[in-house]
Coordinates of C-alpha atoms and ligand atoms in Angstrom, one line a residue:
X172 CA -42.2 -4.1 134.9
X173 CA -38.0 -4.0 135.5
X174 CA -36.1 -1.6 134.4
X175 CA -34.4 -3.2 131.6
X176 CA -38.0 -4.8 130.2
X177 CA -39.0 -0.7 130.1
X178 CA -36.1 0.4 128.4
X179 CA -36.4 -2.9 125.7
X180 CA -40.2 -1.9 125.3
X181 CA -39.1 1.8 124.2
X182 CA -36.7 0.2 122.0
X183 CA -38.8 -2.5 120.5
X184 CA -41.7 0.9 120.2
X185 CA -39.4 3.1 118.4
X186 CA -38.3 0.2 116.1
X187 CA -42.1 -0.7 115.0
X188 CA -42.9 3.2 114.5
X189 CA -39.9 3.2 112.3
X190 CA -38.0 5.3 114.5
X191 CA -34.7 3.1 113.8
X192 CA -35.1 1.7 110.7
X193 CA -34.2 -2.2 109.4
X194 CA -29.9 -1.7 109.2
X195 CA -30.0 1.3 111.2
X196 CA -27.8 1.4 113.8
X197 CA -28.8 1.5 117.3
X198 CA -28.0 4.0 120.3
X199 CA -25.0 3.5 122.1
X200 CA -25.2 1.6 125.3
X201 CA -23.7 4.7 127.1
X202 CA -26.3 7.0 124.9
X203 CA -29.3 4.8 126.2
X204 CA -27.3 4.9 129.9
X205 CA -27.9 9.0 129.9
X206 CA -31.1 8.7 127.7
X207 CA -32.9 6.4 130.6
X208 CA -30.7 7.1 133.7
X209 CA -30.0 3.9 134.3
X210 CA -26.7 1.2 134.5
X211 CA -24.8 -0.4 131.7
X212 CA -26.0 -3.8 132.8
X213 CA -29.7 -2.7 132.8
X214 CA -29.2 -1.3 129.0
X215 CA -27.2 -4.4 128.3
X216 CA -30.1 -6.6 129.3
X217 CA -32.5 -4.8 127.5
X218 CA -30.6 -5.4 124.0
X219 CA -29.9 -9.4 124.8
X220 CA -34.1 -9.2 125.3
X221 CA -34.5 -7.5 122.4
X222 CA -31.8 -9.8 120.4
X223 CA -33.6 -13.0 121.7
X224 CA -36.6 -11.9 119.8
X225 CA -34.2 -11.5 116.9
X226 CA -35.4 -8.1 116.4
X227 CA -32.0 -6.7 117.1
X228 CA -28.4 -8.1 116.4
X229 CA -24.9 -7.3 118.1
X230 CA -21.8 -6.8 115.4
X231 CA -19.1 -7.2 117.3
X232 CA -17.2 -3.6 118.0
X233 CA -20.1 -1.8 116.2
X234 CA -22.9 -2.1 118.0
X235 CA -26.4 -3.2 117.5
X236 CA -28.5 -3.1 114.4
X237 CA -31.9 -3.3 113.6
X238 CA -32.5 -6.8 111.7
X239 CA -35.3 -7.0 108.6
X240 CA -38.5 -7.7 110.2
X241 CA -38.9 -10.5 112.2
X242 CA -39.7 -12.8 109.5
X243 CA -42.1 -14.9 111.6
X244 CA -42.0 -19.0 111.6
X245 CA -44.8 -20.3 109.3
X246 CA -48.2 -20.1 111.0
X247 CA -49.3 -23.8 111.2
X248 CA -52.0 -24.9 108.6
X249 CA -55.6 -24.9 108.6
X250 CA -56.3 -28.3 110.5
X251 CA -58.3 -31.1 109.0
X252 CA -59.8 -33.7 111.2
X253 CA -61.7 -36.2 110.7
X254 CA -65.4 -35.3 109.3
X255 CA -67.8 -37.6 111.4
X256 CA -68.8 -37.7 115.2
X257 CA -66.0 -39.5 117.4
X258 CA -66.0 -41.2 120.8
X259 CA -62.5 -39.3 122.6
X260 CA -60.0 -41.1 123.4
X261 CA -56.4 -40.3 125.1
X262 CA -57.5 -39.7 129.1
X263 CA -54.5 -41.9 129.2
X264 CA -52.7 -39.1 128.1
X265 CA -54.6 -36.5 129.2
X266 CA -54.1 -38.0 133.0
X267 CA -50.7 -37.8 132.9
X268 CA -50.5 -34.3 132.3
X269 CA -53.4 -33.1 134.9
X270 CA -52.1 -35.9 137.6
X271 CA -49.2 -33.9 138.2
X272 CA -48.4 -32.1 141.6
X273 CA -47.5 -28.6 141.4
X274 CA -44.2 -29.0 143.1
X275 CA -43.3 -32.0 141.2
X276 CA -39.7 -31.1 140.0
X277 CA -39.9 -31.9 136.3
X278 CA -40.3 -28.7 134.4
X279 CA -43.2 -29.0 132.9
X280 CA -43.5 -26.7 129.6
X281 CA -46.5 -27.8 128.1
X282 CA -48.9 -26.7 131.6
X283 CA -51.9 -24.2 131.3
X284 CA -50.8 -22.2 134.0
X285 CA -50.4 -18.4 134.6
X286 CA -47.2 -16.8 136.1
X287 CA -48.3 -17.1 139.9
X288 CA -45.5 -14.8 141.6
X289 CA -46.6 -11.8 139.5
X290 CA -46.2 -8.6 142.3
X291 CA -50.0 -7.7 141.2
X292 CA -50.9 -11.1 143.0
X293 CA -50.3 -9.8 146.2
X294 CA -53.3 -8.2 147.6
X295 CA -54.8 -11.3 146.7
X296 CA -52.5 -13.2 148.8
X297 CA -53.5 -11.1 152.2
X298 CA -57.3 -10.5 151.2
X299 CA -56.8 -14.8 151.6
X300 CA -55.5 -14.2 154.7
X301 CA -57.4 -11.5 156.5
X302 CA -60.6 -13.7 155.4
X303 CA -59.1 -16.5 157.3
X304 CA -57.9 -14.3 160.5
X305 CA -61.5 -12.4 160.5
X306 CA -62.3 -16.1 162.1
X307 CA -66.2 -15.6 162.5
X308 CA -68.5 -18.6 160.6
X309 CA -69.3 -16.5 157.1
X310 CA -66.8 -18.6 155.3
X311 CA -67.7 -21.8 156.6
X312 CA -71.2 -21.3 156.0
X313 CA -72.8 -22.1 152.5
X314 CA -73.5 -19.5 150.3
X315 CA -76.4 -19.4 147.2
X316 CA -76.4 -22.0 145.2
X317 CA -76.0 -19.2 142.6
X318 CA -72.5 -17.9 144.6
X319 CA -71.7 -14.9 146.1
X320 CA -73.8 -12.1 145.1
X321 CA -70.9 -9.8 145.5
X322 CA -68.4 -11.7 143.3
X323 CA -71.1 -12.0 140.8
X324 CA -72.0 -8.1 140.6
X325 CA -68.1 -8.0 139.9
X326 CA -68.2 -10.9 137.1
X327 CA -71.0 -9.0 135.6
X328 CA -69.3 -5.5 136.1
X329 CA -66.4 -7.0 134.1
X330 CA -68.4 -8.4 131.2
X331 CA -69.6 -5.0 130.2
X332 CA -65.7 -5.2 129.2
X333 CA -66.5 -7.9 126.1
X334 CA -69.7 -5.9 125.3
X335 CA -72.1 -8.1 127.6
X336 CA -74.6 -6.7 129.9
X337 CA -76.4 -9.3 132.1
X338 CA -77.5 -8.8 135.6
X339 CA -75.7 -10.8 138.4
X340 CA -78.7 -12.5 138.3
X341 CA -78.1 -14.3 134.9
X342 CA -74.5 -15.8 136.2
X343 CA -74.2 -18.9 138.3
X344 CA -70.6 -19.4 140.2
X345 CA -68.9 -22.9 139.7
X346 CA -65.9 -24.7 141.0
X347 CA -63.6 -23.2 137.8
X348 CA -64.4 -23.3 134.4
X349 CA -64.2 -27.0 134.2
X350 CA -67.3 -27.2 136.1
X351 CA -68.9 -24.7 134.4
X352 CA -68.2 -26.7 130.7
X353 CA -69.4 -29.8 132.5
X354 CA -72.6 -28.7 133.5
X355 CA -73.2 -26.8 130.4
X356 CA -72.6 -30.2 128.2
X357 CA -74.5 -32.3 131.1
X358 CA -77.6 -29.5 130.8
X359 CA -77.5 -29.8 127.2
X360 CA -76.7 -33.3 126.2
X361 CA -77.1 -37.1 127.0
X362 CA -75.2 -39.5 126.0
X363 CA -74.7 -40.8 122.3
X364 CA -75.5 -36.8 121.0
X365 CA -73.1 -34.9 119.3
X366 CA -71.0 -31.7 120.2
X367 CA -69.3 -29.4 117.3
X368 CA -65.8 -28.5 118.7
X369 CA -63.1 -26.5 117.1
X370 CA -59.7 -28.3 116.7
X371 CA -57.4 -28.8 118.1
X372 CA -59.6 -28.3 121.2
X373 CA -59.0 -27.8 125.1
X374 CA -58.8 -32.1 126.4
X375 CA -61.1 -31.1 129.4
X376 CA -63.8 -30.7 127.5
X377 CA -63.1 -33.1 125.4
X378 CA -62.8 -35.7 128.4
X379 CA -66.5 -34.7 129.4
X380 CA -67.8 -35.3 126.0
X381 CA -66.4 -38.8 127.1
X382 CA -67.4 -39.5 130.7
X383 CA -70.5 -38.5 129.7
X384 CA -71.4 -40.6 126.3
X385 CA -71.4 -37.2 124.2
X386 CA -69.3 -37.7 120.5
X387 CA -67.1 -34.6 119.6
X388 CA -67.3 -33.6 116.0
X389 CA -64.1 -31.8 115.2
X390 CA -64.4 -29.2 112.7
X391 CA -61.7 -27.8 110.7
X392 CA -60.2 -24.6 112.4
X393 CA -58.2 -22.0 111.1
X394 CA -55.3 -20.8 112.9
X395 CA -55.9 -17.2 112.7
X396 CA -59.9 -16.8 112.6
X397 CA -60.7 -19.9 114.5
X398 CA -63.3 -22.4 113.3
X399 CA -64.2 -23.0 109.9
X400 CA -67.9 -21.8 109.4
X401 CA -69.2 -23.5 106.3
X402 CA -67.7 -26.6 107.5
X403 CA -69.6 -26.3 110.7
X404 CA -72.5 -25.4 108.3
X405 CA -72.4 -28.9 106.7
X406 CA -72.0 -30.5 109.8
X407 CA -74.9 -29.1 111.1
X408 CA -77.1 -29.9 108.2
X409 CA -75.7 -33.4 108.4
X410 CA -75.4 -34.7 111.4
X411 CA -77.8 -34.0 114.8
X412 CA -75.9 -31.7 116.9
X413 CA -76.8 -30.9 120.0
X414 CA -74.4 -27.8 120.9
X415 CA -71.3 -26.0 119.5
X416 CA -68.3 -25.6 121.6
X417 CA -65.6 -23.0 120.8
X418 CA -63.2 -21.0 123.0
X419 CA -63.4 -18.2 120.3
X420 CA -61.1 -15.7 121.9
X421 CA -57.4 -15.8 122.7
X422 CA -58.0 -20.1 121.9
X423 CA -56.4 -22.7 124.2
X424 CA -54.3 -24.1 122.3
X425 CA -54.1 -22.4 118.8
X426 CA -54.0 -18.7 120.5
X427 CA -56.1 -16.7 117.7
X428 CA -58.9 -14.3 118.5
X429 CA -62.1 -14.7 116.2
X430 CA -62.7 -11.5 114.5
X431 CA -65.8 -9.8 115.7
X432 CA -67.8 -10.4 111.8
X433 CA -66.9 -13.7 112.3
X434 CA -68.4 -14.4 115.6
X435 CA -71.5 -12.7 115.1
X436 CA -72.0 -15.2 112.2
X437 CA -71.5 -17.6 114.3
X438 CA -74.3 -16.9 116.5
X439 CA -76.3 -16.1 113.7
X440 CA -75.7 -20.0 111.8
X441 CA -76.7 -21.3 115.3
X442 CA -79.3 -19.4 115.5
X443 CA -80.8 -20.7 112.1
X444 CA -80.1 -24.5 113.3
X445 CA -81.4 -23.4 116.2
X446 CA -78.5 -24.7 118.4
X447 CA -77.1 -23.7 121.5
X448 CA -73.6 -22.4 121.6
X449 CA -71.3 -23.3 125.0
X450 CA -68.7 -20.3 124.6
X451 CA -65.3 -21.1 126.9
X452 CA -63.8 -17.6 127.5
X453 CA -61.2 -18.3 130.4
X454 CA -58.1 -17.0 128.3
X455 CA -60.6 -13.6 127.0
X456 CA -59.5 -10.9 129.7
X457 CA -55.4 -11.7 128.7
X458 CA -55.8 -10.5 125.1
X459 CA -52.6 -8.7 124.2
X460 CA -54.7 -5.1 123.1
X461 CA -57.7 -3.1 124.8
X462 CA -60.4 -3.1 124.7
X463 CA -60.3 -6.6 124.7
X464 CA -62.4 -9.1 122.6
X465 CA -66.1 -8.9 122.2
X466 CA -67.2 -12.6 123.4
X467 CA -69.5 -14.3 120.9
X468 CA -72.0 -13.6 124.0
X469 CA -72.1 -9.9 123.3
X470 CA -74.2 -11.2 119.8
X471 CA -76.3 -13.2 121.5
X472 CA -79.3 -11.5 121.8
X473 CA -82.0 -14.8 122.2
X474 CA -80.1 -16.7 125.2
X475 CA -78.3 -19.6 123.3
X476 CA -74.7 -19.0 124.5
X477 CA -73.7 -20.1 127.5
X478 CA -70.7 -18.3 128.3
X479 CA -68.1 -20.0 130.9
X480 CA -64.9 -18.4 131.8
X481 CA -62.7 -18.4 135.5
X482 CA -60.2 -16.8 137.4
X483 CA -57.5 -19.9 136.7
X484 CA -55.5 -18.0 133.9
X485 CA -56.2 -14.4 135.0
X486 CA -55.3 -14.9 138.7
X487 CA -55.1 -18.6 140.1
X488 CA -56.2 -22.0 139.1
X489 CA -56.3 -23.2 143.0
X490 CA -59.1 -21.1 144.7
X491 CA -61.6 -22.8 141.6
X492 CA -63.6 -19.8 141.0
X493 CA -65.4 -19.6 137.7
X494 CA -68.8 -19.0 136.3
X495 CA -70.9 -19.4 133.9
X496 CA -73.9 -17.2 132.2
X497 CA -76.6 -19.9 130.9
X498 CA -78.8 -17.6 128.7
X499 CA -81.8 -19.5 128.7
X500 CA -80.8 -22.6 130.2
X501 CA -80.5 -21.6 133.4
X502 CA -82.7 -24.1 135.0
X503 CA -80.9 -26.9 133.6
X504 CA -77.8 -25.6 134.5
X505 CA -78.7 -24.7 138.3
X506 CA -79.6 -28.1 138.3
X507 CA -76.8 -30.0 137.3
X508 CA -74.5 -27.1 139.3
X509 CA -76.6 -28.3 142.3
X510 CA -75.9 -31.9 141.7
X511 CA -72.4 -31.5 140.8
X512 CA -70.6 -29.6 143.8
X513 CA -73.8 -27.7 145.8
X514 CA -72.8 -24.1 146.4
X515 CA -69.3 -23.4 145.3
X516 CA -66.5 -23.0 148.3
X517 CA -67.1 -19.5 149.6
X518 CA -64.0 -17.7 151.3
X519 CA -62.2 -18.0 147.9
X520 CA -65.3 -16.4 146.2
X521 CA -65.4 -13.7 148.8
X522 CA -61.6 -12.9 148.5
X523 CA -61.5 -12.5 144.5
X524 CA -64.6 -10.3 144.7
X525 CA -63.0 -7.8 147.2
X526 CA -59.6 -8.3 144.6
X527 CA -61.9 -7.3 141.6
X528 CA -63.8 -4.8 143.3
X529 CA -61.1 -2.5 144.5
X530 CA -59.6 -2.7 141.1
X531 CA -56.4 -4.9 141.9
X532 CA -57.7 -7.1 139.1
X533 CA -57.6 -4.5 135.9
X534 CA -53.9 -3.5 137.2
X535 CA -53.1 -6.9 137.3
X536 CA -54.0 -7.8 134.1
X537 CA -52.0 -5.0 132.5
X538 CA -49.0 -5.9 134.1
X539 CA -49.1 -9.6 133.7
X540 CA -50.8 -9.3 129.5
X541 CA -47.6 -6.8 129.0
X542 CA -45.1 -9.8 130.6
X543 CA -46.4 -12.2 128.5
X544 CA -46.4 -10.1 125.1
X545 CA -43.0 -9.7 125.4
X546 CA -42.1 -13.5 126.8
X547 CA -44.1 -14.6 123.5
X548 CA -41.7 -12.5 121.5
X549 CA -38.7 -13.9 123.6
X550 CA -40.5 -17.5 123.0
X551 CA -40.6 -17.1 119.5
X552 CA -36.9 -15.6 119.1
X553 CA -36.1 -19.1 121.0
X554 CA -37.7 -21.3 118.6
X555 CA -36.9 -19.5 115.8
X556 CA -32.8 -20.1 116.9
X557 CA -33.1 -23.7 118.3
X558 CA -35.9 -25.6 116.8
X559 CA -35.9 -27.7 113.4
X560 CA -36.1 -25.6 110.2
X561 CA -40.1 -25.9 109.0
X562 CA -41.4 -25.7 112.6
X563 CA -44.5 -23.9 112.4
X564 CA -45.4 -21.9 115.0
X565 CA -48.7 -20.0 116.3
X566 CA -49.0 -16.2 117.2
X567 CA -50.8 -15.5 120.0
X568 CA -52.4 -12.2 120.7
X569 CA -53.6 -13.1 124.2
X570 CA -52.6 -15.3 126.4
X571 CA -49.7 -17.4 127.1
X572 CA -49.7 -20.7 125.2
X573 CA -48.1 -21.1 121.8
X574 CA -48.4 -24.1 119.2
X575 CA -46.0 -25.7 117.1
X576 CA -46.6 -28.2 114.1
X577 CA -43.5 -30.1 113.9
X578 CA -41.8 -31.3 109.9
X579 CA -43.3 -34.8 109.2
X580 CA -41.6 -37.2 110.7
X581 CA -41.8 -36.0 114.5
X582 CA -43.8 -38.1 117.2
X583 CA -44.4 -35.3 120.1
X584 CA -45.4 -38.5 122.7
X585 CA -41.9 -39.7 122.2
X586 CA -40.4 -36.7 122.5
X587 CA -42.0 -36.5 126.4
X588 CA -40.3 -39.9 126.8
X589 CA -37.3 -38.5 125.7
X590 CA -37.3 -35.2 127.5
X591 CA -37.9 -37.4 130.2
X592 CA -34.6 -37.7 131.2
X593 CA -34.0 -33.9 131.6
X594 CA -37.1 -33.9 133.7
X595 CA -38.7 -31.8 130.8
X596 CA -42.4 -31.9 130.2
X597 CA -44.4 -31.1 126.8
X598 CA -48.2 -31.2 125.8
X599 CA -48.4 -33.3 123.3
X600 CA -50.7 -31.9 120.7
X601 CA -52.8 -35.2 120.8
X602 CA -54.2 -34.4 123.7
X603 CA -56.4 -31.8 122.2
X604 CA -58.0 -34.4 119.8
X605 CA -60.9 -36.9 120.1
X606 CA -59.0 -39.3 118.5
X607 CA -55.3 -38.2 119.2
X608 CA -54.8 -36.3 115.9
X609 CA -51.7 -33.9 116.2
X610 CA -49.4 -35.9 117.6
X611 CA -47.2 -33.8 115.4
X612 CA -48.1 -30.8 117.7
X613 CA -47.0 -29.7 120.9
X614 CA -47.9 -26.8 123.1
X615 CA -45.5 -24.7 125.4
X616 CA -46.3 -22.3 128.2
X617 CA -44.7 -19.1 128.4
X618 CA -46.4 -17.2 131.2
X619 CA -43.7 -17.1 133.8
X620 CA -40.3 -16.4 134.1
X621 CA -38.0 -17.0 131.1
X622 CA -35.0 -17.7 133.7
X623 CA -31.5 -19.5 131.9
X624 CA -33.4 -22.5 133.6
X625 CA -36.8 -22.3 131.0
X626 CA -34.0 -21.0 128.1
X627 CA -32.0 -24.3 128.7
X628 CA -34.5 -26.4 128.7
X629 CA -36.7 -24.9 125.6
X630 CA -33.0 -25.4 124.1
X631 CA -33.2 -28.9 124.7
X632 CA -36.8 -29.5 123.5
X633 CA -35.2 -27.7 119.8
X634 CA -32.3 -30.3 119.9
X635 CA -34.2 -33.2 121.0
X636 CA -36.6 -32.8 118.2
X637 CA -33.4 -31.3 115.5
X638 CA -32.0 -35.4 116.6
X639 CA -35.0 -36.9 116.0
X640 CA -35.3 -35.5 112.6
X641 CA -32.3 -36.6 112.0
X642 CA -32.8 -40.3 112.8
X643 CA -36.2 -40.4 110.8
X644 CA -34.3 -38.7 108.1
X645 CA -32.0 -41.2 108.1
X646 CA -34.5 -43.9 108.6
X647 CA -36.3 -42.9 105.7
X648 CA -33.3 -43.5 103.5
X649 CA -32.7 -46.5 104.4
X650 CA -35.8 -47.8 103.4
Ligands
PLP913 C1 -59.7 -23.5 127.5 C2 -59.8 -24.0 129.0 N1 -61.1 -24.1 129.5 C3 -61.2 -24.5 130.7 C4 -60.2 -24.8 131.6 C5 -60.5 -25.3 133.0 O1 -60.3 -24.2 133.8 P1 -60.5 -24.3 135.4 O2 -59.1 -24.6 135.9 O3 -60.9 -22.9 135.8 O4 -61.4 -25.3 135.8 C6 -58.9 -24.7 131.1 C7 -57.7 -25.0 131.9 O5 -56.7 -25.4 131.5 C8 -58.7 -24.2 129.7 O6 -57.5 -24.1 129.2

């Protein structure tokens, strides 16, 4: 962590424990200069930080003051989709977001991808390398079908983290979680069933719902707790539902956590329908507090979750190494893993074990969950200066994705034809919906650096929607 990040984390501390309370004024800049031994500039950047998140405000030739508690943007509302089983839709859309190179040179806000110069990356970078220099035939070999038996004694040392204990045994590697989803649904389902999905949900496993003949039935989800369960209750008595999927901690794209009550009814109303449960966990290990989330796994104690995660979000989406824990349907799974890729790739396997296992990975994560806490709070200070008035906005408490429901009115495909111009990309929020619901929706990424670059163009996103507001505004009264 910088200097200046330190010194506005002490600040932001003190202010929370009521050190410094709301009017107060605030040390000095020269105070805080002594108090921390460090340079005017390094204090002064620590109060813009904290001023960004409009926790702090500068009067001018009287310092800085501690504002009334961030009063937060609304939360967006409970969601509402439709109530029957839906063929998805929008790989359109969905293409144009995941067809993009990573050194295209639009800007592209609306990507699920972690910071990937974070410092605590490093090892990783020359574990890569000395696998690739230690030039004997290991790595060109192919390992179990299974994976790597060290990487999964890691994968299952780490579950014990989210209250799990299964052997290495019980986990299969895949090519990223995407794999691991697809084979889960492919195990499970065949085409013209239907899959329970919270919503807004992730579009990749929406889009192999489709390519497979599956129908997602999108159930009303709340954006604190997460799916609604007596909703989910009457869908299950009403329509024949071959598997739940919910990402039930640290949720791609709404950000909430479950709490724990709720996801051990969860697997308890499954139980009693006597339906299997395909848990996506890949955002779980960035959750904002320790210890982090139980997984809905850790209540699973007859082998109907099957529990997919990776190391996209937590260290890098390019080396594709994720798993999944089938519970009792390993034998379908191995099957379809077989049928899908074979064996995984192994030198990436090999290198993120040897990262895990001399604990580069639980320092990493508290650096980079700490970065993006306080780039959320930064995020948030942004929109809360720049966007429309009534933009609702998620709270994240892991992770680094937010969600905004836009005032009536706003079409967020549009506003990426807009943006285009600026070479500014969104996710629209239709993406995450069978049938392209929430196109009022959009989701921004704030996992790496918020440079005057990001600032400027989050600024123009605001404006660009503020404008067209304005024009529907004005449309509206026209008519
Ligand atoms: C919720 C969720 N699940 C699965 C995936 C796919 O992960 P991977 O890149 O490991 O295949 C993503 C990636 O964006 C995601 O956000």
């Amino acid at each position: 962590m910088k200097r200046y990040e330190q010194v506005a984390d002490e600040l932001r501390r003190r202010i929370e424990q009521g050190v410094y309370r709301v009017g107060d004024r605030l040390p000095s800049v020269r105070a805080l200069c002594r108090e921390f031994g460090v340079s005017i500039s390094t204090v002064q950047e620590a109060y813009r930080r904290l001023e960004d998140t409009a926790l702090v405000e500068s009067r001018p030739r009287s310092g800085f003051f501690v504002l009334p508690r961030q009063t937060l943007a609304q939360l967006p509302a409970p969601t509402r989709p439709a109530q029957r089983p839906l063929d998805v839709s929008q790989w359109d859309q969905v293409l144009e977001l995941v067809g993009v190179p990573g050194d295209d040179d639009r800007l592209m806000l609306g990507r699920g991808i972690p910071d990937l110069e974070a410092p605590t990356l490093k090892p990783l970078q020359r574990l890569l390398t000395g696998l690739h220099r230690r030039g004997d035939v290991y790595g060109h070999n192919y390992d179990r079908l299974a994976g790597s038996l060290e990487l999964r004694r890691q994968v299952a040392r780490l579950a014990t983290a989210s209250g799990c204990l299964m052997p290495p045994d019980d986990i299969l590697i895949t090519t990223g979680c995407q794999e691991a989803l697809a084979i889960a649904i492919r195990g499970l389902g065949k085409p013209g069933d239907v899959v329970a999905v919270d919503s807004p949900s992730f579009y990749g496993t929406l889009q192999i719902l489709k390519a497979n003949g599956l129908k997602a039935l999108e159930i009303p989800t709340d954006p604190q707790t997460g799916i609604s369960l007596e909703a989910l209750e009457l869908a299950l008595e009403q329509w024949p539902i071959c598997a739940i999927q919910v990402t039930p901690t640290c949720n791609n794209p709404l950000g909430y956590t479950m709490p724990e009550a709720k996801k051990r009814d969860l697997v308890r109303l499954a139980q009693r329908f006597d339906v299997a449960i395909i848990e996506d966990d890949i955002y779980g290990d960035l959750a904002y507090r320790l210890p982090r989330p139980r997984t809905l796994k850790a209540f699973d104690d007859d082998g109907r979750v099957l529990l997919c995660s990776s190391f996209s979000k937590t260290l890098s989406p390019g080396l594709r190494v994720g798993w999944i824990a089938p519970g009792r349907y390993r034998d379908r799974v191995t099957h379809m893993k077989y049928v899908s890729t074979g064996a995984s790739a192994t030198l990436p396997q090999l290198a993120v074990a040897a990262f895990v296992e001399r604990g580069h990975y639980e320092r990493h994560l508290r650096e980079v969950t700490r970065q993006y806490q306080n780039h959320r709070n930064t995020m948030l200070g942004w929109i809360k200066r720049w966007f429309p008035a009534g933009t609702a906005v998620s709270y994240p408490e892991g992770g680094f994705l937010l969600w905004l429901e836009m005032p009536a009115g706003i079409d967020c495909v549009d506003l990426n034809t807009r943006l285009s111009g600026a070479r500014i990309r969104i996710a629209p929020g239709s993406l995450f919906s069978a049938s392209g619901k929430y196109r009022d929706c959009l989701r921004l990424n704030y996992a790496a650096g918020l440079t005057p670059e990001v600032a400027r163009a989050v600024r123009t996103v605001g404006e660009t929607l503020t404008a067209m507001l304005a024009e529907d505004r004005a449309l509206q009264s026209m008519s």
